[in-house]
C-alpha atoms as one frame of an Amber mdcrd trajectory, in Angstrom:
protein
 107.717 186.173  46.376 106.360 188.641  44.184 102.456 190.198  45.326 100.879
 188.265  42.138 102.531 184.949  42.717 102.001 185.176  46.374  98.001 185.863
  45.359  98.115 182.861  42.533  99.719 180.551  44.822  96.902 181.830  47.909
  94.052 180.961  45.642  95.291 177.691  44.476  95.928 176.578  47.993  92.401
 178.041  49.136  90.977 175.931  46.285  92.430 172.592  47.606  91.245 172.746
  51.132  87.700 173.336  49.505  87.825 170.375  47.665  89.240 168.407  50.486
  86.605 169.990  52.819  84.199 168.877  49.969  85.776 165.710  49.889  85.552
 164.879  53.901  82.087 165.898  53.803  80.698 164.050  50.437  82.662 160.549
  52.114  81.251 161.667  55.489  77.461 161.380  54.253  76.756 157.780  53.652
  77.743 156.832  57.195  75.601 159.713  58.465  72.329 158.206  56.549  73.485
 154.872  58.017  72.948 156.373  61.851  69.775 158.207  60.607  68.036 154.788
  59.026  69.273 153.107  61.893  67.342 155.455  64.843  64.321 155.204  62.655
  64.218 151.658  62.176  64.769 151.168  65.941  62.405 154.256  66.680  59.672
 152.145  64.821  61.090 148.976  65.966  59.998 150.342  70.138  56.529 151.243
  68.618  55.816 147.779  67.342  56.650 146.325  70.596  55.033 149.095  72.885
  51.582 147.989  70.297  52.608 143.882  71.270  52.881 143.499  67.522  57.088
 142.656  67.930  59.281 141.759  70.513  63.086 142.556  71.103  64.427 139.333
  71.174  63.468 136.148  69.181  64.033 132.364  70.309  63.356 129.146  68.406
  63.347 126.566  71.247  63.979 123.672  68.837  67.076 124.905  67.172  67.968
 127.078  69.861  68.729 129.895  67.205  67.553 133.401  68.947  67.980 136.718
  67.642  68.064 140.037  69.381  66.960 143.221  67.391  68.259 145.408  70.064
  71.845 144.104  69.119  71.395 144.312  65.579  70.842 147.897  65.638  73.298
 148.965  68.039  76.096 146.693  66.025  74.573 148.789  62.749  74.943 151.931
  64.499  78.599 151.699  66.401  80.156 150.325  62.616  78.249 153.188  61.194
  80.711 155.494  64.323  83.656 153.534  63.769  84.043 154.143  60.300  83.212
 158.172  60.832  86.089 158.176  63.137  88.513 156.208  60.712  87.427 159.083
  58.137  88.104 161.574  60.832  91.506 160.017  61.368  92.026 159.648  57.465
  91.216 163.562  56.680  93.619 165.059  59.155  96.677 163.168  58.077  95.423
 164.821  54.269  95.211 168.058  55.934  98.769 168.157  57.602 100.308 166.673
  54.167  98.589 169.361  52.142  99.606 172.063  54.102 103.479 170.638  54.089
 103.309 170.475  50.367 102.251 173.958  49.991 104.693 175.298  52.405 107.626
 173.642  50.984 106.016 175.225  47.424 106.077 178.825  49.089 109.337 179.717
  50.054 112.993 178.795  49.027 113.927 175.493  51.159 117.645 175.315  52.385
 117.246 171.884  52.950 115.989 169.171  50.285 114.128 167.551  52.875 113.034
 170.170  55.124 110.919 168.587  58.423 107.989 170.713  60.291 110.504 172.923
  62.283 112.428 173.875  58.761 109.577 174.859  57.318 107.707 177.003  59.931
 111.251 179.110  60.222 111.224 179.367  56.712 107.643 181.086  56.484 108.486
 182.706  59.279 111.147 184.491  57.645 109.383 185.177  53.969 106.462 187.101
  56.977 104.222 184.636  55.977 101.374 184.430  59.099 100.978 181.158  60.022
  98.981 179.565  63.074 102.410 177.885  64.912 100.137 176.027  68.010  97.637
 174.707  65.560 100.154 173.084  63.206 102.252 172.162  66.023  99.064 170.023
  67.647  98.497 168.838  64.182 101.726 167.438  63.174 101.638 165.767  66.786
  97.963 164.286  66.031  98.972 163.065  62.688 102.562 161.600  64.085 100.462
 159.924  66.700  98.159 158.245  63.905 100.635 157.488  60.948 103.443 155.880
  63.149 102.125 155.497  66.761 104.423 157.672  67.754 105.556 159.314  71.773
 104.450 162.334  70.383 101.841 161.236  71.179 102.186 161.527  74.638 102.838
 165.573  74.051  99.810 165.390  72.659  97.964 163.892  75.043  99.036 166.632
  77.661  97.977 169.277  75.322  94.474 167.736  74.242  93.331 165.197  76.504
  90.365 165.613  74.877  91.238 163.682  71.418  91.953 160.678  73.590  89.226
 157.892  74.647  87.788 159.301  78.166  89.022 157.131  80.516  92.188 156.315
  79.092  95.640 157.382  81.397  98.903 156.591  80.167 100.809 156.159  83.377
  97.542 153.521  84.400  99.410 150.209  85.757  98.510 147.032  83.956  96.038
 145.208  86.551  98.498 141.573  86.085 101.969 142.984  86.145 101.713 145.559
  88.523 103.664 147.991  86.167 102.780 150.943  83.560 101.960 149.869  80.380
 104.674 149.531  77.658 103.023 149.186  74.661 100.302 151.926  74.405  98.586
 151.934  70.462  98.183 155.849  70.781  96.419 155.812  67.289  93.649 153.318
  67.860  92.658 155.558  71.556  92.354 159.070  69.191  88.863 159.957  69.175
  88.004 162.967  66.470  84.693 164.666  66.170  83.881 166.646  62.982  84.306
 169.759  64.780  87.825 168.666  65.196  87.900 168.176  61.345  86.754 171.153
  60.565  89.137 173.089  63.031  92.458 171.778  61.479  90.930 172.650  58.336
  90.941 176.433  59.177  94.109 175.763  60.907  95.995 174.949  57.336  93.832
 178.030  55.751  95.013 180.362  58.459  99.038 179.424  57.712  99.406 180.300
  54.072 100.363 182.958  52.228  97.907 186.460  52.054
């Protein structure tokens, strides 16, 4: 590859993960205000009833209807989370597929198809720096997400910390007495948006200079 198409081809791909880094944050920031309004409204909510002018929990003893503010606001705030963390999930499957399509754009391919492994030699060869551990823990995140995959289970050795705190995949199930077979690996990823950000710079860092 040739020192100008090498730099064309750098500052295309640079361009992309801005835009997707715009993208991620611009769909991150209605959630965000969400979990803001939310902590004020309950913030004020606590200083009505510390005045006696409201109370947490309303009950109609003829209909038996009752209402519970408390709840409301924590079921606003935790959809608010869960649909942050399904972005999360979302942005680094983007991030792994945009990096693949560059790389296969890069170098020659030997193969029509070529998978993670294929690729990574290839740059390899063509000198082309590229952060191996980050992409490897990325391709096994995104695995794990797209197709609920045993990867996952690599994964989980490397960062325990994407997974749900108290979750152990050799745990027996508490009625059969045996491990669990069916483990959904995807739905017990938790992502923060430092993790976001992270694989970002990990598909900046493998590209050509």
């Amino acid at each position: 590859m040739t020192f100008l198409l090498r730099t064309m081809r750098r500052a295309l791909f640079d361009h992309r993960v801005r835009q997707m880094r715009v993208a991620f944050h611009a769909a991150y920031a209605p959630f965000f205000q969400e979990l803001d309004e939310t902590k004020q409204e309950a913030d004020d909510f606590q200083r009505r009833v510390d005045a006696g002018s409201a109370q947490w929990e309303d009950y109609d003893e003829e209909t038996g209807a009752g209402r519970h503010y408390g709840e409301e606001f924590g079921e606003r705030r935790l959809e608010a989370e869960a649909a942050l963390l399904l972005l999360r999930k979302a942005f680094v499957i983007v991030i792994y597929h945009l990096w693949e399509r560059g790389a296969r754009r890069w170098v020659p391919q030997a193969k029509r198809k070529p998978n993670h492994a294929d690729l990574v030699a290839a740059l390899t060869q063509a000198s082309i720096v590229i952060d191996k551990a980050g992409l490897e823990e990325l391709r096994l995140l995104v695995n794990c997400l797209k197709h609920n995959s045993e990867d996952a289970r690599k994964l989980y050795v490397l960062r325990r910390d994407l997974f749900e705190g108290d979750f152990d995949p050799d745990s027996i199930h508490p009625a059969t007495g045996k491990p669990f077979v069916n483990i959904d690996w995807a739905e017990i990823v938790v992502l923060t948006g430092d993790n976001v950000e992270h694989y970002f710079r990990v598909v900046q860092n493998s590209g050509p200079r």
